[in-house]
C-alpha cells in the first residue's frame, strides 16, 4: 500500500491524472519525449491526499457549507476556505506516509533543494488550466521542510482563488483531489514561459517566448517585464528587450529572495535569438506530442533548456477544419446574424442543414469559408464591397489579412463563358402586391408544414424533415424574394449617397424610412404596447405580474380581476410571435411560447412608461416625420440645377424604399417560424426516447447533431459519454470570444475603424440610425433582466429581432456587434432611435448608469459621467 503513495515521475504518464494530478501527469509524459529534459522528482499521489482528508471529518461539514455559498460572497468564501486550510495543515502526516515521502526524497538527495508543487486532478486540462490557483514552493531543503510544504500544497486545494475558480467553472470541490510534485530544484540563468501559439492573436504559426533572469517567479508575480521574442518558421520575427531591474534567486539555506540586477546587465537579452529559436523547436516537439498548443515553463541552465511544466493553452479559439489545402479565411456567421454566443450541437447542425451557404464550425460558432471568393480579383472586390456596406470592421479585418501578399495569392479571374442564359432578371416593379404575394406564399408553406408534420414520428420524422429542409431552402432562395430585399437595400443606399451628394444630407434614408409598412419585427414591438394597453387598467393583474417567477403564470392569470383579458392578450401575442427568442438562430434556445415569463419585464415597462394608444401614435408620428422629410427633400431638390429630374428620381426611390424595406425582416420571421415547428416535432421525439429510457431527459437531444438524433431514433441507443462531453465543451465555449475573421493559422482578426474625426476618448462604431441623444446607459446582456425608463439608452452586446419590444421604450442604442442592414439597425431606423453599432467592448467600457451621448449620424459614443 505504501508504494501507492509515492511514484517517480518516470513511472507516470498523461493517463494517470486521477492519481498524480494534471501537473504530475504532464511532467511524467514530458519526461518520455526524446530530447526533452525534465528535472527529476516524484509525485505524492492523490491516495495520500484522500487519506489525510479522511482524518479530518470536520472538513466534510465545511465543504457542505462551502457548496451553498453564493460565488459572489467573497467574505464567506474567504472565511470557509481559510478554516479548511488550517484544518488540513494541522493534520499530522502518518508515519508510513511520511516515510514513503522521505524515501522518495532520498533518491534525489536528502538535502537537495527541491520545488514542492501542487498538482490537482482538475488542473492543466484542455478546458481549464487552473494556472496559479494552487501553491508552489521553491528551494525547500530537508525532509522536515519538505513534509511541511507537502501539507501546505494539500491545503492549497482550498485557497480562496482556487475555490472561486472551481465555483466559476462549475466544478464540485469534492470531485477534485490533490497530488504533490517534488522535483529537484533548478537554479537557472534565465527562465520564462513559451506559448507555442500566439496567446493574443491565436496564430498557431507564431510562438511567443517570455524570458527573464533567474527564477521564473519574477515573471509570474509581475516583478519584472519580460523580454518577448516572436518566432515563426525558425526565425525571430519580432522582439522586445525589457529593462529587467530585479530577479528572484534561490538562497543557499533554502527559500528565495529578490535581488537587484547589475545595471550593466539590465537591458541585456535574457536569451540569444538562437536560443529562442532552439527553445521554440523544443516547444513544437512538445506540442506535437500532446496534439495541441502548449503553455510551457522553462529554465536555461548552462545553455541547456529544462522543462518544468507544460499545459494546454485553454484560451485559444479553435480553428475550423479546413475543407482544402493551403491557407483559408473564415468569416463569422454570428456577427452577421447578431448572435455571437455559442450554439449547441443540434442548433449548429440544423442551421447548417437549412442555410443557403456551406458553413463550418469551431468553438460552438459558425463560419463561412471565404477563401474561394477572395482568391480572384472580381470575387474579392465583390465580397469586400458587400461586406463593407454592412460591417466595415469585417471588411477591414479581411483587408488586413489580404494585405499580406503571401497569405492568399490572387489568381486570375476565370475566362468568361459567354452571357448567362436569359440575361439579367428584369428589375422588380415598385408594387406592394409583390410583397403581399411573397408573404402569402410563405404563410401557406408554413401552414402545410404544421399540418403534415403532425402525423410523423420515429425515423419517418427525420425523412420528412429532410424534405422540409429542401422546401425551407426553396422559399429562402426564391429569386423574387431576393430581388425585393435587394431593391429595398439598394434604394436605401441610393438615397443616402445621392442626397448627401446633392443636399449634404447625411443618412437621409433614416428619416425617410420611419414607420415603413410591413416590417414584422417593428410591428412586434408595437404589438407589445397593445398588450400593455389591455393589462394597464387592471391593477391586480399588474401586481401579480410583478411577482412572476416561472412560466406557469398564464394559467394563474384568470384568478385575478381582469386576468382573463390579460391572458388572452398575451396568448394572442404569443400566437403571432411566440416562436421568437433571443439567439433564435439556435433552435435549442427557449422560445417565448416555451418561456413566456421572458416577456413580463418588457410588458411591465410598457405599462409603466406609456399611455394607452402609444403604438398607434408612435407609428403615425413616424409616418408623419417621414412624409415631412420627403416634402422637405423634394422642395430643396427642385431648387437645384436639373432639380425636377433629381426630385422625380428621388421620389421614385422613396416610394420604392417604403414599399420594400419592411420585407427585409420577413425571411428571418419565416425561418424562425419553421424552426419552432421543427423543434416541437423533435422534442416530441425526445419524449419518446426518454420514455424508452434511451435518454435521461429530453433536452439531451440538444447536444446531438441532427444526424446523431436520427440514428438514435432508429437504433434506440445514445452515447451518454458523448452527451456529457458535449455539455462540458459547450460550457467552455462561453469563455471564448469569436472574431469577425479567422484564418486557418488560428489568427483572430477583428478589424478597426481607421478614423481620426472623433473626439478623444470617444468610443467609435458604425453609424446606422441618425440623430444625437444623451441619456442614462442601461447595460443589459439578458432581455429578461431589462428594467428601462423613458430616455434610457440600451447598451448591449448584440440585438436580434427578439429585442425589438425594448426599442419602443428607449432613446438610443449602442451594440458591440452589428451592421448597417442588421435587424437592430433596421428597427432603430424604423423607430427613429439614434444608434451606433459595432462598438468594440461597449458593455465593458460603458458602465450601467453612466450618462452617455450617442452620435447616431457620426458613429461614436461619448461617456459624459
PDB file of C-alpha atoms in Angstrom, residues 385-515:
ATOM      1  CA  UNK A 385     -17.956  45.663 -51.245  1.00  0.00           C
ATOM      2  CA  UNK A 386     -20.857  43.574 -49.970  1.00  0.00           C
ATOM      3  CA  UNK A 387     -19.319  43.031 -46.534  1.00  0.00           C
ATOM      4  CA  UNK A 388     -18.140  46.635 -46.257  1.00  0.00           C
ATOM      5  CA  UNK A 389     -21.614  48.074 -46.767  1.00  0.00           C
ATOM      6  CA  UNK A 390     -22.897  46.089 -43.827  1.00  0.00           C
ATOM      7  CA  UNK A 391     -19.938  45.967 -41.447  1.00  0.00           C
ATOM      8  CA  UNK A 392     -16.756  47.987 -42.117  1.00  0.00           C
ATOM      9  CA  UNK A 393     -14.938  46.100 -39.358  1.00  0.00           C
ATOM     10  CA  UNK A 394     -15.309  42.793 -41.200  1.00  0.00           C
ATOM     11  CA  UNK A 395     -14.086  44.421 -44.401  1.00  0.00           C
ATOM     12  CA  UNK A 396     -11.080  45.908 -42.596  1.00  0.00           C
ATOM     13  CA  UNK A 397     -10.310  42.539 -40.994  1.00  0.00           C
ATOM     14  CA  UNK A 398     -10.382  40.845 -44.409  1.00  0.00           C
ATOM     15  CA  UNK A 399      -8.194  43.562 -45.928  1.00  0.00           C
ATOM     16  CA  UNK A 400      -5.722  43.172 -43.049  1.00  0.00           C
ATOM     17  CA  UNK A 401      -5.303  39.509 -43.975  1.00  0.00           C
ATOM     18  CA  UNK A 402      -5.279  40.131 -47.727  1.00  0.00           C
ATOM     19  CA  UNK A 403      -2.606  42.829 -47.405  1.00  0.00           C
ATOM     20  CA  UNK A 404      -0.186  40.030 -46.543  1.00  0.00           C
ATOM     21  CA  UNK A 405       0.570  39.149 -50.127  1.00  0.00           C
ATOM     22  CA  UNK A 406       1.915  35.723 -49.291  1.00  0.00           C
ATOM     23  CA  UNK A 407      -1.112  34.544 -47.294  1.00  0.00           C
ATOM     24  CA  UNK A 408      -3.757  34.235 -50.018  1.00  0.00           C
ATOM     25  CA  UNK A 409      -2.371  34.521 -53.557  1.00  0.00           C
ATOM     26  CA  UNK A 410      -4.589  36.319 -56.050  1.00  0.00           C
ATOM     27  CA  UNK A 411      -5.471  34.121 -59.027  1.00  0.00           C
ATOM     28  CA  UNK A 412      -6.719  35.467 -62.374  1.00  0.00           C
ATOM     29  CA  UNK A 413     -10.453  35.601 -62.996  1.00  0.00           C
ATOM     30  CA  UNK A 414     -11.711  32.590 -64.962  1.00  0.00           C
ATOM     31  CA  UNK A 415     -12.252  33.209 -68.649  1.00  0.00           C
ATOM     32  CA  UNK A 416     -15.800  34.388 -69.386  1.00  0.00           C
ATOM     33  CA  UNK A 417     -18.052  31.608 -70.578  1.00  0.00           C
ATOM     34  CA  UNK A 418     -20.466  33.806 -72.533  1.00  0.00           C
ATOM     35  CA  UNK A 419     -23.565  35.647 -71.304  1.00  0.00           C
ATOM     36  CA  UNK A 420     -25.793  33.790 -68.843  1.00  0.00           C
ATOM     37  CA  UNK A 421     -28.866  32.179 -70.327  1.00  0.00           C
ATOM     38  CA  UNK A 422     -31.824  34.565 -70.302  1.00  0.00           C
ATOM     39  CA  UNK A 423     -29.679  37.574 -69.330  1.00  0.00           C
ATOM     40  CA  UNK A 424     -30.063  39.564 -66.129  1.00  0.00           C
ATOM     41  CA  UNK A 425     -33.513  39.440 -64.467  1.00  0.00           C
ATOM     42  CA  UNK A 426     -35.765  42.419 -65.059  1.00  0.00           C
ATOM     43  CA  UNK A 427     -35.836  44.844 -62.125  1.00  0.00           C
ATOM     44  CA  UNK A 428     -38.761  44.263 -59.803  1.00  0.00           C
ATOM     45  CA  UNK A 429     -41.594  46.781 -60.089  1.00  0.00           C
ATOM     46  CA  UNK A 430     -42.438  49.024 -57.117  1.00  0.00           C
ATOM     47  CA  UNK A 431     -45.643  47.191 -56.264  1.00  0.00           C
ATOM     48  CA  UNK A 432     -46.853  46.327 -52.725  1.00  0.00           C
ATOM     49  CA  UNK A 433     -48.723  43.352 -54.186  1.00  0.00           C
ATOM     50  CA  UNK A 434     -45.364  41.639 -54.818  1.00  0.00           C
ATOM     51  CA  UNK A 435     -44.528  41.763 -51.100  1.00  0.00           C
ATOM     52  CA  UNK A 436     -48.015  40.607 -50.147  1.00  0.00           C
ATOM     53  CA  UNK A 437     -47.728  37.665 -52.527  1.00  0.00           C
ATOM     54  CA  UNK A 438     -44.383  36.584 -51.080  1.00  0.00           C
ATOM     55  CA  UNK A 439     -45.772  36.696 -47.539  1.00  0.00           C
ATOM     56  CA  UNK A 440     -48.901  34.763 -48.500  1.00  0.00           C
ATOM     57  CA  UNK A 441     -46.815  32.031 -50.131  1.00  0.00           C
ATOM     58  CA  UNK A 442     -44.593  31.831 -47.052  1.00  0.00           C
ATOM     59  CA  UNK A 443     -47.571  31.517 -44.717  1.00  0.00           C
ATOM     60  CA  UNK A 444     -49.163  28.828 -46.875  1.00  0.00           C
ATOM     61  CA  UNK A 445     -45.921  26.845 -46.909  1.00  0.00           C
ATOM     62  CA  UNK A 446     -45.595  27.040 -43.107  1.00  0.00           C
ATOM     63  CA  UNK A 447     -49.246  26.049 -42.629  1.00  0.00           C
ATOM     64  CA  UNK A 448     -48.652  22.975 -44.801  1.00  0.00           C
ATOM     65  CA  UNK A 449     -45.558  22.146 -42.759  1.00  0.00           C
ATOM     66  CA  UNK A 450     -47.534  22.302 -39.485  1.00  0.00           C
ATOM     67  CA  UNK A 451     -50.298  20.132 -40.933  1.00  0.00           C
ATOM     68  CA  UNK A 452     -48.091  17.454 -42.467  1.00  0.00           C
ATOM     69  CA  UNK A 453     -45.519  17.094 -39.694  1.00  0.00           C
ATOM     70  CA  UNK A 454     -48.201  16.269 -37.116  1.00  0.00           C
ATOM     71  CA  UNK A 455     -48.504  12.684 -38.365  1.00  0.00           C
ATOM     72  CA  UNK A 456     -44.754  11.935 -38.391  1.00  0.00           C
ATOM     73  CA  UNK A 457     -42.704  10.170 -35.736  1.00  0.00           C
ATOM     74  CA  UNK A 458     -39.645   7.955 -35.340  1.00  0.00           C
ATOM     75  CA  UNK A 459     -37.254   7.557 -38.293  1.00  0.00           C
ATOM     76  CA  UNK A 460     -40.019   8.689 -40.671  1.00  0.00           C
ATOM     77  CA  UNK A 461     -39.997  12.113 -38.977  1.00  0.00           C
ATOM     78  CA  UNK A 462     -36.379  12.644 -39.939  1.00  0.00           C
ATOM     79  CA  UNK A 463     -37.004  11.664 -43.551  1.00  0.00           C
ATOM     80  CA  UNK A 464     -39.897  14.111 -43.584  1.00  0.00           C
ATOM     81  CA  UNK A 465     -37.710  16.851 -42.099  1.00  0.00           C
ATOM     82  CA  UNK A 466     -35.059  16.412 -44.778  1.00  0.00           C
ATOM     83  CA  UNK A 467     -37.784  17.112 -47.354  1.00  0.00           C
ATOM     84  CA  UNK A 468     -38.983  20.057 -45.228  1.00  0.00           C
ATOM     85  CA  UNK A 469     -35.472  21.490 -45.245  1.00  0.00           C
ATOM     86  CA  UNK A 470     -35.498  21.452 -49.036  1.00  0.00           C
ATOM     87  CA  UNK A 471     -38.771  23.430 -49.021  1.00  0.00           C
ATOM     88  CA  UNK A 472     -37.258  25.736 -46.406  1.00  0.00           C
ATOM     89  CA  UNK A 473     -34.301  26.481 -48.675  1.00  0.00           C
ATOM     90  CA  UNK A 474     -36.524  26.804 -51.739  1.00  0.00           C
ATOM     91  CA  UNK A 475     -38.528  29.562 -50.043  1.00  0.00           C
ATOM     92  CA  UNK A 476     -35.357  31.337 -48.902  1.00  0.00           C
ATOM     93  CA  UNK A 477     -33.824  31.039 -52.368  1.00  0.00           C
ATOM     94  CA  UNK A 478     -36.869  32.473 -54.175  1.00  0.00           C
ATOM     95  CA  UNK A 479     -35.279  34.884 -56.695  1.00  0.00           C
ATOM     96  CA  UNK A 480     -38.180  37.293 -56.327  1.00  0.00           C
ATOM     97  CA  UNK A 481     -37.703  37.424 -52.548  1.00  0.00           C
ATOM     98  CA  UNK A 482     -34.027  38.195 -53.033  1.00  0.00           C
ATOM     99  CA  UNK A 483     -34.860  40.896 -55.596  1.00  0.00           C
ATOM    100  CA  UNK A 484     -37.286  42.558 -53.196  1.00  0.00           C
ATOM    101  CA  UNK A 485     -34.743  42.566 -50.354  1.00  0.00           C
ATOM    102  CA  UNK A 486     -32.028  43.971 -52.590  1.00  0.00           C
ATOM    103  CA  UNK A 487     -34.419  46.559 -54.041  1.00  0.00           C
ATOM    104  CA  UNK A 488     -35.085  47.937 -50.550  1.00  0.00           C
ATOM    105  CA  UNK A 489     -31.408  47.950 -49.600  1.00  0.00           C
ATOM    106  CA  UNK A 490     -30.277  49.468 -52.902  1.00  0.00           C
ATOM    107  CA  UNK A 491     -32.905  52.188 -52.637  1.00  0.00           C
ATOM    108  CA  UNK A 492     -31.629  52.961 -49.123  1.00  0.00           C
ATOM    109  CA  UNK A 493     -28.045  53.210 -50.356  1.00  0.00           C
ATOM    110  CA  UNK A 494     -29.118  55.316 -53.338  1.00  0.00           C
ATOM    111  CA  UNK A 495     -30.982  57.804 -51.135  1.00  0.00           C
ATOM    112  CA  UNK A 496     -28.129  58.121 -48.661  1.00  0.00           C
ATOM    113  CA  UNK A 497     -25.495  58.537 -51.382  1.00  0.00           C
ATOM    114  CA  UNK A 498     -27.420  60.911 -53.676  1.00  0.00           C
ATOM    115  CA  UNK A 499     -28.941  63.133 -51.003  1.00  0.00           C
ATOM    116  CA  UNK A 500     -25.561  63.565 -49.359  1.00  0.00           C
ATOM    117  CA  UNK A 501     -24.075  64.426 -52.756  1.00  0.00           C
ATOM    118  CA  UNK A 502     -26.882  66.792 -53.786  1.00  0.00           C
ATOM    119  CA  UNK A 503     -28.020  68.293 -50.480  1.00  0.00           C
ATOM    120  CA  UNK A 504     -25.288  67.491 -47.944  1.00  0.00           C
ATOM    121  CA  UNK A 505     -27.865  65.341 -46.084  1.00  0.00           C
ATOM    122  CA  UNK A 506     -26.231  62.562 -44.086  1.00  0.00           C
ATOM    123  CA  UNK A 507     -28.172  59.296 -43.673  1.00  0.00           C
ATOM    124  CA  UNK A 508     -31.356  60.848 -45.070  1.00  0.00           C
ATOM    125  CA  UNK A 509     -32.923  57.407 -45.512  1.00  0.00           C
ATOM    126  CA  UNK A 510     -33.054  57.026 -41.729  1.00  0.00           C
ATOM    127  CA  UNK A 511     -35.918  59.502 -41.530  1.00  0.00           C
ATOM    128  CA  UNK A 512     -37.473  58.618 -44.865  1.00  0.00           C
ATOM    129  CA  UNK A 513     -37.990  55.008 -43.743  1.00  0.00           C
ATOM    130  CA  UNK A 514     -39.665  55.812 -40.411  1.00  0.00           C
ATOM    131  CA  UNK A 515     -42.796  53.672 -39.896  1.00  0.00           C
TER     132      UNK A 515
END
